[in-house]
Coordinates of C-alpha atoms in Angstrom, one line a residue:
X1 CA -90.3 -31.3 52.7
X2 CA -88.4 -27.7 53.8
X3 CA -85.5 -30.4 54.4
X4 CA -85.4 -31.9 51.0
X5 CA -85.8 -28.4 49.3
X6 CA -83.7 -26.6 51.0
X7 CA -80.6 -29.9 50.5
X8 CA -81.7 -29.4 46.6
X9 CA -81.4 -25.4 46.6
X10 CA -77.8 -25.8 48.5
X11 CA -76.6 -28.7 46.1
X12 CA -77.6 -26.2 42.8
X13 CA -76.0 -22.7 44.2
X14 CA -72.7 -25.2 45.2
X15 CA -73.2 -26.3 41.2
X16 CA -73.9 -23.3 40.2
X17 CA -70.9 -21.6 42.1
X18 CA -68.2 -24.1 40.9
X19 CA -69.5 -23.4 37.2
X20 CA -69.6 -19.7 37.3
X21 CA -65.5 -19.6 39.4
X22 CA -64.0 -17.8 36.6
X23 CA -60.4 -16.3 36.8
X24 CA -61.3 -12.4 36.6
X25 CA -58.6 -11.0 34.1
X26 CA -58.0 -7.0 34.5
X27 CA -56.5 -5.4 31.2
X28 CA -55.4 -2.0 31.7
X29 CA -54.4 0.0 28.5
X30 CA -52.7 3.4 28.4
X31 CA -54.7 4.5 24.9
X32 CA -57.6 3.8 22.6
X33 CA -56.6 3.2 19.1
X34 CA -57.5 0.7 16.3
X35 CA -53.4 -1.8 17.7
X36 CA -55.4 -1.7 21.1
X37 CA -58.4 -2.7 19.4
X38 CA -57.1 -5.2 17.7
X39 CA -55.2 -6.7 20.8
X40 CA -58.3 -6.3 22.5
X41 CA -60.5 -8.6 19.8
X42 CA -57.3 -11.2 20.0
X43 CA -57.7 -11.3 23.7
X44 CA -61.7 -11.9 23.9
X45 CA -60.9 -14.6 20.8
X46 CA -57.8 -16.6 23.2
X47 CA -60.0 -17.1 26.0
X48 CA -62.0 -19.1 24.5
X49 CA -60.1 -22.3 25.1
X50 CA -61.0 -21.7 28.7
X51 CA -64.6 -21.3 29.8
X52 CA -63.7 -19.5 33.4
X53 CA -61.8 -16.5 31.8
X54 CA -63.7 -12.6 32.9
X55 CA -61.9 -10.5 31.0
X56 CA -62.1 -6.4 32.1
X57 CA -60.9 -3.9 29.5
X58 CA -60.1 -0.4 30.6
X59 CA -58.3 2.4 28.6
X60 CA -56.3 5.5 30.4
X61 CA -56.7 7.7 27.6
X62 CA -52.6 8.5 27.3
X63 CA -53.1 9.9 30.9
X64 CA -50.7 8.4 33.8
X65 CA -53.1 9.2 36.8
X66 CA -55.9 8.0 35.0
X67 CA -54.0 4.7 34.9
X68 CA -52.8 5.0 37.8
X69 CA -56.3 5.1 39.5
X70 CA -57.4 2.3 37.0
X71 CA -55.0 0.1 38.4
X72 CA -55.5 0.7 41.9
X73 CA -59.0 -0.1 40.8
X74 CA -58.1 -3.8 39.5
X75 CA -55.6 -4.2 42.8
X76 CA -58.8 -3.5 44.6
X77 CA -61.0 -5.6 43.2
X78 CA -58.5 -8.3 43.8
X79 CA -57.7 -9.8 40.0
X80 CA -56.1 -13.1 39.4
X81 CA -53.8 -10.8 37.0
X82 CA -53.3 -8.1 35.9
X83 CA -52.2 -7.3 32.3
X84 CA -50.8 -3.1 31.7
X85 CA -49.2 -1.6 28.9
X86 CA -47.9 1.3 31.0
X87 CA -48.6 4.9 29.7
X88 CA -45.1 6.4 31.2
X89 CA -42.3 4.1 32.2
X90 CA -41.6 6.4 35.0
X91 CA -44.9 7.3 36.9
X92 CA -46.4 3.8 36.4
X93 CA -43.4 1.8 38.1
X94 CA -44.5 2.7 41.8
X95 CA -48.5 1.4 41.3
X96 CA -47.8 -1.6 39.3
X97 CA -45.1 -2.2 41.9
X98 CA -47.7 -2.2 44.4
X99 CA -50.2 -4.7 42.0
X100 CA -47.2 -7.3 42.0
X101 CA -46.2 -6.6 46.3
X102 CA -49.9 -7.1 46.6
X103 CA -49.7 -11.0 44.9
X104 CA -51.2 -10.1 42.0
X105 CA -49.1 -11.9 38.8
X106 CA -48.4 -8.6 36.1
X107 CA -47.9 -9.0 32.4
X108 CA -46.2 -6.1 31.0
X109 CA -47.1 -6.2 27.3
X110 CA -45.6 -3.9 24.7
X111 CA -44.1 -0.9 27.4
X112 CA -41.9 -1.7 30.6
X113 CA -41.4 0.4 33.9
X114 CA -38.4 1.2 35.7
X115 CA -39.2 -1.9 37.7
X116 CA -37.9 -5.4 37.7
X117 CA -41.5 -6.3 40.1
X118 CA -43.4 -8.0 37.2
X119 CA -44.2 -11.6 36.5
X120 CA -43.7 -11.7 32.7
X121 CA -43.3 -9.6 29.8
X122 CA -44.4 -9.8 25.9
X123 CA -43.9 -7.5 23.3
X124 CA -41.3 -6.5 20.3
X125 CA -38.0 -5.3 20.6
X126 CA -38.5 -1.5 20.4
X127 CA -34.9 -0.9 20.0
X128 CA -34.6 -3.0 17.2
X129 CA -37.6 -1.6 15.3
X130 CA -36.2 1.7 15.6
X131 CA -33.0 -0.2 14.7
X132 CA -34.4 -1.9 11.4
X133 CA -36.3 1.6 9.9
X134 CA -33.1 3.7 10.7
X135 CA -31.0 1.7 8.6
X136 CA -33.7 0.8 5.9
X137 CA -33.9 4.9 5.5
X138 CA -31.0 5.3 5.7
X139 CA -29.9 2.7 2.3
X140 CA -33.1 4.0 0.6
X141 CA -31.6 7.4 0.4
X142 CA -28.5 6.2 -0.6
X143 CA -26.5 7.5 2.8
X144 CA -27.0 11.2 2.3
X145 CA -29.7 13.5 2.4
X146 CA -31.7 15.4 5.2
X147 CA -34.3 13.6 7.5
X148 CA -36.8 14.2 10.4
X149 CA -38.1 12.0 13.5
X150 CA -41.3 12.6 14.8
X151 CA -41.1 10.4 18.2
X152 CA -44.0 8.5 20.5
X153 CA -45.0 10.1 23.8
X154 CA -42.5 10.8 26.3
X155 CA -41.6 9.0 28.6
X156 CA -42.8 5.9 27.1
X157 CA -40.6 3.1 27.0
X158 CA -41.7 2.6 23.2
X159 CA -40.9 6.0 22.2
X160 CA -37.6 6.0 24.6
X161 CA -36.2 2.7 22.0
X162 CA -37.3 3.3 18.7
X163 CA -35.4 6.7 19.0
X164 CA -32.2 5.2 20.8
X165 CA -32.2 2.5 18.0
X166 CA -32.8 4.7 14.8
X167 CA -30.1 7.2 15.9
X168 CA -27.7 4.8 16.6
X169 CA -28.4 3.2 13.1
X170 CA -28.4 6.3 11.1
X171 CA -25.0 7.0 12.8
X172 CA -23.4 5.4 10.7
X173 CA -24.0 7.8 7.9
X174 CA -22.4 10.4 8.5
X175 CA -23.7 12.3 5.2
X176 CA -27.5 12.1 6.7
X177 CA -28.7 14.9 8.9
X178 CA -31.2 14.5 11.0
X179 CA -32.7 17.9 10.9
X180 CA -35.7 17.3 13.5
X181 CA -36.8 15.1 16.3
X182 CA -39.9 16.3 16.9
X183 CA -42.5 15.0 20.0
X184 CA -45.5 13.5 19.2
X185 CA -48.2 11.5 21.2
X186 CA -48.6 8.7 18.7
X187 CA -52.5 10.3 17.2
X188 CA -52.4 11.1 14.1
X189 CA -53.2 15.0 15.1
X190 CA -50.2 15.0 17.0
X191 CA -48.0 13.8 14.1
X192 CA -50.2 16.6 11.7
X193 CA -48.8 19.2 14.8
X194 CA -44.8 18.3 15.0
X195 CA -44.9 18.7 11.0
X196 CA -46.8 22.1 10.7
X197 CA -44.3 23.3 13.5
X198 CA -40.6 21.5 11.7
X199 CA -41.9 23.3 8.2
X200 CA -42.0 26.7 10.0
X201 CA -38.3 26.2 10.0
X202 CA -37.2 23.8 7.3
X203 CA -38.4 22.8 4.2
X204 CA -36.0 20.9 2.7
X205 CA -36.8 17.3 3.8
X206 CA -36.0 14.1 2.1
X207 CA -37.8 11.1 4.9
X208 CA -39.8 11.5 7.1
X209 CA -39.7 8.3 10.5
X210 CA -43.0 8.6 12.3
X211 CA -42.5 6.0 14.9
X212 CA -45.5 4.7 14.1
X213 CA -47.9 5.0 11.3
X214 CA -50.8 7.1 12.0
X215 CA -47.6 9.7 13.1
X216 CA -45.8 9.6 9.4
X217 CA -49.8 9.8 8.0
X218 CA -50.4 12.9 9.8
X219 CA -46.9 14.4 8.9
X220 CA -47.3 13.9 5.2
X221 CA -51.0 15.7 5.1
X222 CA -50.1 18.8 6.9
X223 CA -47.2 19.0 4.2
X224 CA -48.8 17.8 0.7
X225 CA -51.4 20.6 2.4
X226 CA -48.3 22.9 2.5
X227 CA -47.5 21.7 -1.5
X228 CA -44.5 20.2 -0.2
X229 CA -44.9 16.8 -1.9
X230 CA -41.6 15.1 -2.6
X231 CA -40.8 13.8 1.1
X232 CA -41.0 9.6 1.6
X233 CA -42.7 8.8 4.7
X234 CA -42.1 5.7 7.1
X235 CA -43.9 4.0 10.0
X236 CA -44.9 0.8 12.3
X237 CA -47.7 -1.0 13.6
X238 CA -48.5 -2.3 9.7
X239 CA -52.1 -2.7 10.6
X240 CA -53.9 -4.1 7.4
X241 CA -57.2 -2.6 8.4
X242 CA -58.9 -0.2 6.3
X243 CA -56.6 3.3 6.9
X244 CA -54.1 0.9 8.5
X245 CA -50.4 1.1 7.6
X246 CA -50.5 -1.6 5.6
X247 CA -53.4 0.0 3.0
X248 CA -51.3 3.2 3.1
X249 CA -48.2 1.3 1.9
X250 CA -50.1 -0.2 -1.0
X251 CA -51.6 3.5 -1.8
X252 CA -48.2 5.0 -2.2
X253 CA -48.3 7.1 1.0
X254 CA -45.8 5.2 3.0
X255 CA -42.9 3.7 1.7
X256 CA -42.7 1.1 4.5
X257 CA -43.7 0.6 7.9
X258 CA -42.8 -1.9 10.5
X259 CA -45.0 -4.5 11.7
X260 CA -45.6 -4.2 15.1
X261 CA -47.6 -7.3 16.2
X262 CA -50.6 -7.6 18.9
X263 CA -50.5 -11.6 19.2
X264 CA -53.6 -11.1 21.9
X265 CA -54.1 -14.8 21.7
X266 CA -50.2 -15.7 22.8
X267 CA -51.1 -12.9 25.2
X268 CA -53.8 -15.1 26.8
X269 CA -52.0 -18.2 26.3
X270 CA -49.4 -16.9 28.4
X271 CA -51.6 -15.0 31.4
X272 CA -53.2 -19.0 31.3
X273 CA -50.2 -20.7 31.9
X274 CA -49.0 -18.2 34.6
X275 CA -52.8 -18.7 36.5
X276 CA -52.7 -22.8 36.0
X277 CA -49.7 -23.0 37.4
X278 CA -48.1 -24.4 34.5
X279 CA -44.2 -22.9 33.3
X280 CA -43.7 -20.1 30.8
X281 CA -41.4 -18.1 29.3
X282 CA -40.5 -14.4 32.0
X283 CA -39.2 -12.8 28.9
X284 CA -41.4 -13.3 25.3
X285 CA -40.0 -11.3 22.4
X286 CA -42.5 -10.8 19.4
X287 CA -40.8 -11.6 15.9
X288 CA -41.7 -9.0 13.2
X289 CA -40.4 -7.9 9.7
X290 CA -40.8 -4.7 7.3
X291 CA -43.5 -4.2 4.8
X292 CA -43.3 -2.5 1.4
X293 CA -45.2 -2.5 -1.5
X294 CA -44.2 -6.2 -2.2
X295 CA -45.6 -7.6 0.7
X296 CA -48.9 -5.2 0.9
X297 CA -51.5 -7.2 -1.2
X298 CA -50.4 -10.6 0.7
X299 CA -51.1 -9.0 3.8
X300 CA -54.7 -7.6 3.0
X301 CA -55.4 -10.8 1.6
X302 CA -54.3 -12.3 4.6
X303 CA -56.2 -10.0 6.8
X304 CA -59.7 -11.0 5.0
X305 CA -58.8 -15.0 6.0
X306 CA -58.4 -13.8 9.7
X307 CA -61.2 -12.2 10.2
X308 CA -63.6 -14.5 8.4
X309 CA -61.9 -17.5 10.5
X310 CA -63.1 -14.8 13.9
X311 CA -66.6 -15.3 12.2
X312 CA -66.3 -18.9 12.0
X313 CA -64.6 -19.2 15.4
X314 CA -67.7 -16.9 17.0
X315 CA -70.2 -19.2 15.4
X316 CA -68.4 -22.5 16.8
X317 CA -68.2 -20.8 20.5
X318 CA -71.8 -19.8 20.8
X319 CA -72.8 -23.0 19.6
X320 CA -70.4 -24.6 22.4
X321 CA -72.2 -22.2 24.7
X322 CA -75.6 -23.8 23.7
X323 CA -74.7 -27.1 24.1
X324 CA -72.8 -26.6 27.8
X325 CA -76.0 -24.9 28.7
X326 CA -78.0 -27.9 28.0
X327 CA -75.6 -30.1 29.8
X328 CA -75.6 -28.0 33.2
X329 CA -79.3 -28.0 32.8
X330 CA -79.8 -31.7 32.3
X331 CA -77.2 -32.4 35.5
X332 CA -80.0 -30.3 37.8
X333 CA -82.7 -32.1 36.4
X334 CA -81.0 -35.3 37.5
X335 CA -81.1 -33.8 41.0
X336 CA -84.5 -34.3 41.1
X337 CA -85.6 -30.7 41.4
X338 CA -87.5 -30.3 37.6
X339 CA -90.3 -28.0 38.8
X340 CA -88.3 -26.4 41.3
X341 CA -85.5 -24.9 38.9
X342 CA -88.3 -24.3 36.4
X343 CA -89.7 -22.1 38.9
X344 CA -86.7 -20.3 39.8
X345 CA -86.0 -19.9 35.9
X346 CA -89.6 -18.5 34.9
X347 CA -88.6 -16.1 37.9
X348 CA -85.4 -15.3 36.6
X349 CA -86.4 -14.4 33.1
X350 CA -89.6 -12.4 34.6
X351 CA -87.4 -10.7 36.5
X352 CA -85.1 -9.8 33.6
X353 CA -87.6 -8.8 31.2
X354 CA -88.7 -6.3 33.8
X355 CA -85.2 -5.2 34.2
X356 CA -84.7 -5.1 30.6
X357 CA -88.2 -2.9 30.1
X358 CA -87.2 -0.7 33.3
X359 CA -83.6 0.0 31.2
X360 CA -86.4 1.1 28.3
X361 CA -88.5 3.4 30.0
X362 CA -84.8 5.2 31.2
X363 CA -83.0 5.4 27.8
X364 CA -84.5 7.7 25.2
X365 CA -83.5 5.9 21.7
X366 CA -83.9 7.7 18.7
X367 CA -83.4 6.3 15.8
X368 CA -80.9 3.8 17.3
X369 CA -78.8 6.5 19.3
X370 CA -78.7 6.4 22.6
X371 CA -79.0 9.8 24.7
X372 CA -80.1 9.5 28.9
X373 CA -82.9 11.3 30.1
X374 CA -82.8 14.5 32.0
X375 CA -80.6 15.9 29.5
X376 CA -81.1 19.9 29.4
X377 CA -84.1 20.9 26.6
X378 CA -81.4 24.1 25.8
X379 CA -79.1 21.7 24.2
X380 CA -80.7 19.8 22.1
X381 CA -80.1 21.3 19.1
X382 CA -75.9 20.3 19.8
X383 CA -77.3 17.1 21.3
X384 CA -79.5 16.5 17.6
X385 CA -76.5 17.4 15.5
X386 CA -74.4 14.8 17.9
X387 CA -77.3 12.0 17.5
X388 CA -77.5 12.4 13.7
X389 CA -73.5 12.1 13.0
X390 CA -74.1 9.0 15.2
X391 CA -76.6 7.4 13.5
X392 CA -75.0 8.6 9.9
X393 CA -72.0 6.7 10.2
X394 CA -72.8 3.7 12.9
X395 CA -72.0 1.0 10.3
X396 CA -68.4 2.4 10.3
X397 CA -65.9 0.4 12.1
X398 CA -63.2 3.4 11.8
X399 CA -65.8 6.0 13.0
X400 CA -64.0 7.4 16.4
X401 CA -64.3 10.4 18.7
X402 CA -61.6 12.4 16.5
X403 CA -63.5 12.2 13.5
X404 CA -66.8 12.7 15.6
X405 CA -65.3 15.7 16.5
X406 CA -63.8 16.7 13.4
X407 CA -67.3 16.7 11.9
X408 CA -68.7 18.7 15.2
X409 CA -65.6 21.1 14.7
X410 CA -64.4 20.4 18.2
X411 CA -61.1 19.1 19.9
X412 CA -61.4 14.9 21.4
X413 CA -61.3 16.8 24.7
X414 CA -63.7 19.7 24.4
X415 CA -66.1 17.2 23.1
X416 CA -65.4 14.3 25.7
X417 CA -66.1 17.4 28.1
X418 CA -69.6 19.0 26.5
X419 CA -70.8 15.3 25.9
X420 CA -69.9 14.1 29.7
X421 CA -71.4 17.5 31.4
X422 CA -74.9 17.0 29.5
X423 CA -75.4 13.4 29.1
X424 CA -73.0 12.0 32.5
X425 CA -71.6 9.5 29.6
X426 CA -68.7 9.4 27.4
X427 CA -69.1 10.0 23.7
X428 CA -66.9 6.4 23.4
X429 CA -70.0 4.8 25.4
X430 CA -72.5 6.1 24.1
X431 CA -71.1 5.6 20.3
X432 CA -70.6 1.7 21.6
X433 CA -74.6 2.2 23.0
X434 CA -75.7 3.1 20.1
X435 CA -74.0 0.7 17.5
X436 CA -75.5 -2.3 20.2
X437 CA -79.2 -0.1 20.7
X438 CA -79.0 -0.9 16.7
X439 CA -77.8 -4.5 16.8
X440 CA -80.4 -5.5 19.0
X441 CA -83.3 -3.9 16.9
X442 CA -81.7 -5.8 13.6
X443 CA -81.7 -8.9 15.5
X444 CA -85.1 -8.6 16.7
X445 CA -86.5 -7.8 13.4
X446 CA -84.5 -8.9 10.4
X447 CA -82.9 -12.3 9.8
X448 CA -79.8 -11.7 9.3
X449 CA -76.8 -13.4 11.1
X450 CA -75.2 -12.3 13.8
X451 CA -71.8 -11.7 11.9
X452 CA -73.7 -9.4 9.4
X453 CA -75.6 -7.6 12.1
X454 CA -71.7 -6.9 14.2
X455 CA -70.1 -5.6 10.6
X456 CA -73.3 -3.6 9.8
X457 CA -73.3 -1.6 13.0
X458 CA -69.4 -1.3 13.1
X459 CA -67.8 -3.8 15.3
X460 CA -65.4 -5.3 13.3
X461 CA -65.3 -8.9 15.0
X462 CA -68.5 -10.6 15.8
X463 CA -66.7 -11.8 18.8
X464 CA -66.3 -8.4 20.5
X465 CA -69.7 -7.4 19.4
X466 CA -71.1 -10.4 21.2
X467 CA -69.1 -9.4 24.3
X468 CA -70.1 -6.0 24.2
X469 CA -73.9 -7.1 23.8
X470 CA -74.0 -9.7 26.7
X471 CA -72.3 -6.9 28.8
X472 CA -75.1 -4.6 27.9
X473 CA -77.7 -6.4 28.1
X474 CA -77.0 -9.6 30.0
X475 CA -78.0 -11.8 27.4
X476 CA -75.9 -12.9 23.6
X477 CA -77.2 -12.1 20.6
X478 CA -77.8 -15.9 19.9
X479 CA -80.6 -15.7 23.0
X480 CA -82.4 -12.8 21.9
X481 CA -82.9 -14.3 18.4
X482 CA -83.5 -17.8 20.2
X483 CA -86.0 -15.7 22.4
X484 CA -87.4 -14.1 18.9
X485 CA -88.3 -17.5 17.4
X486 CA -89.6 -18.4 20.3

């Protein structure tokens, strides 16, 4: 009888283990920001076609050692491949060097290196975006006038193009003068920054290029603030998300901005082919085009149909989820083994539940915002005011650490620090805590679907939010309300 058990117990863990193989995908990003976010969502949404796709997201924070240390993370863990959008061209060559030396296939996606070691790269041509704005400026203003540049971060090979390709272009008219070319880091606060420091000096300013848009947004506050309100502003990215560049363009702000596509799903088409062995493309150009206030309304439009096809598409996967589930379970119950994987399941959820209720008793959660234990009693009064921004704006999909510190009247970095030295977590996880502390509680007590439930806490794709939750929690939102009705 040990025999026979112990042939049934090896024949389900070599099941099990050939079902759970999954190609473990490491995505290293040099910034958070609502492109990265959106080429994030795409990426969770391709690899769905394949059911043994781990994806694991980290972000750098526009600092090179940080990526540099997140890589060397990934090469240690041993991914099936990596994919980087390198923070400086420069300091990341020698690390993602070592990924490649090391066997690991790369995907360089929007930024390069100084590097040839890489397996493939996707992205649009930076040169000819900054190409395409410097001469659409430069025919808007009829060939003469005075204009300023406010560039990406240096040293990135995005910023390094776009301002090789819109000098070149505006070149060519000789009766423009290119008054400024200021440094940004591509935040919007950066972008606010160059343009309080170019009025100090000059005033007289027809365009303004921001080389992208949350650069041109922040330039044209700081001056309307300054009553200087005759200047036409420019960007790219074109995000039609709500304060994208594509809204701003329909509002009047920008005159046009440059679309500067994610395509996370070609992304993960393309890391597929390279891990199945199949043949691809080394080099994959992104097409793209301007937008102006003809094309803004098509694009929103357009925009809406997306994301209520991610709805659909998150509603079809979990379903596909259910039903392999029930498959796997009925080929172990033709092993003969009914009451012995019952067993080990009643143990297994048993022992979750526990797990589950021990993560309880260590998480104080206060009206759905999630702040550790052993947090100093002195501080509570920041750490209230910090809990009730939270919980005021939660639903909000564009609520970030700037604004959380623009309403706590601190810098991203003195609040990242304060938050971190009192709590040991980032104010990004615990926002993302927080928002999925609330989900849970809707799902457990109200009816609502789980699209509703992502969009009323402030994901905006059910698809991440159910990626976010099972990491959290270890369980999707469809088994906790199976569990419910239960």
């Amino acid at each position: 009888m040990k025999n026979i058990l112990f042939l049934l117990l090896s024949i389900a863990c070599l099941s099990c283990t050939e079902a759970d193989k999954k190609w473990h995908i490491g995505v290293s990003q040099c910034s958070e920001d609502i492109w990265r976010d959106k080429l994030n969502r795409e990426l969770v949404i391709g690899g769905y076609v394949s059911d043994n796709v781990e994806l694991e997201f980290l972000s750098a924070g526009d600092n090179d050692q940080k990526q540099i240390e997140q890589i060397r993370h990934f090469i240690r863990e041993k991914v099936d491949l990596l994919i980087v959008a390198p923070n400086s061209a420069e300091r990341l060559t020698a690390v993602i060097d070592s990924a490649y030396d090391c066997g690991i296939p790369v995907i360089l996606f929007d930024r390069t290196t100084n590097s040839d070691k890489f397996t493939a790269f996707m992205g649009a041509d930076n040169y000819l975006v900054g190409k395409t704005m410097g001469r659409l400026i430069a025919q808007q203003m009829e060939g003469r006038g005075t204009l300023v540049e406010i560039t990406g971060l240096k040293g990135s090979s995005a910023a390094i193009d776009r301002h090789r390709g819109f000098t070149e272009a505006i070149a060519a008219f000789p009766d423009i003068r290119l008054v400024s070319s200021e440094l940004g880091d591509w935040t919007r606060e950066s972008g606010e920054k160059a343009m309080a420091d170019i009025l100090k000096t000059v005033t007289d300013i027809d365009c303004v290029f921001g080389h992208n848009d949350r650069l041109a947004l922040g330039a044209r506050k700081v001056a309307m603030a300054c009553g200087v309100n005759n200047i036409k502003y420019y960007g790219v990215d074109a995000l039609p998300s709500p304060g994208g560049g594509v809204e701003a363009v329909k509002k009047g702000e920008l005159i046009a901005t440059y679309i500067y596509p994610t395509q996370g799903v070609e992304l993960m088409r393309l890391a597929l082919r390279i891990l199945q062995g199949e043949k691809y493309e080394r080099i994959n150009r992104l097409q793209s085009a301007v937008v102006d206030i003809t094309d803004a309304d098509i694009m929103l439009l357009q925009d809406k149909e997306i994301q209520r096809a991610s709805a659909d598409l998150e509603t079809v996967y979990a379903k596909l989820d259910v039903y392999f589930s029930q498959v796997n379970l009925q080929q172990k119950i033709i092993v003969g083994c009914v009451i012995f994987i019952f067993i080990i399941i009643l143990l297994a959820v048993l022992a979750f539940r526990f797990y589950i209720a021990k993560v309880h008793v260590n998480e104080e959660v206060t009206k759905d915002v999630v702040i550790p234990t052993g947090t100093p009693k002195a501080e509570s009064p920041f750490l209230d005011r910090f809990r009730s921004i939270l919980q005021k704006h939660l639903h909000d999909a564009d609520f970030n650490v700037e604004r959380i510190g623009e309403e706590m009247g601190m810098s991203r970095v003195q609040l990242y620090r304060k938050i971190k030295s009192l709590t040991g977590t980032t104010p990004v996880e615990l926002l993302r805590k927080s928002r999925l502390a609330r989900g849970r509680q809707l799902l457990e007590t109200t009816d609502r679907s789980v699209s509703e439930i992502a969009y009323d806490v402030g994901f905006t794709a059910p698809s991440y939010f159910a990626k976010c939750f099972k990491d959290e929690y270890g369980v999707s939102p469809g088994e906790i309300r199976g569990n419910r009705s239960n």
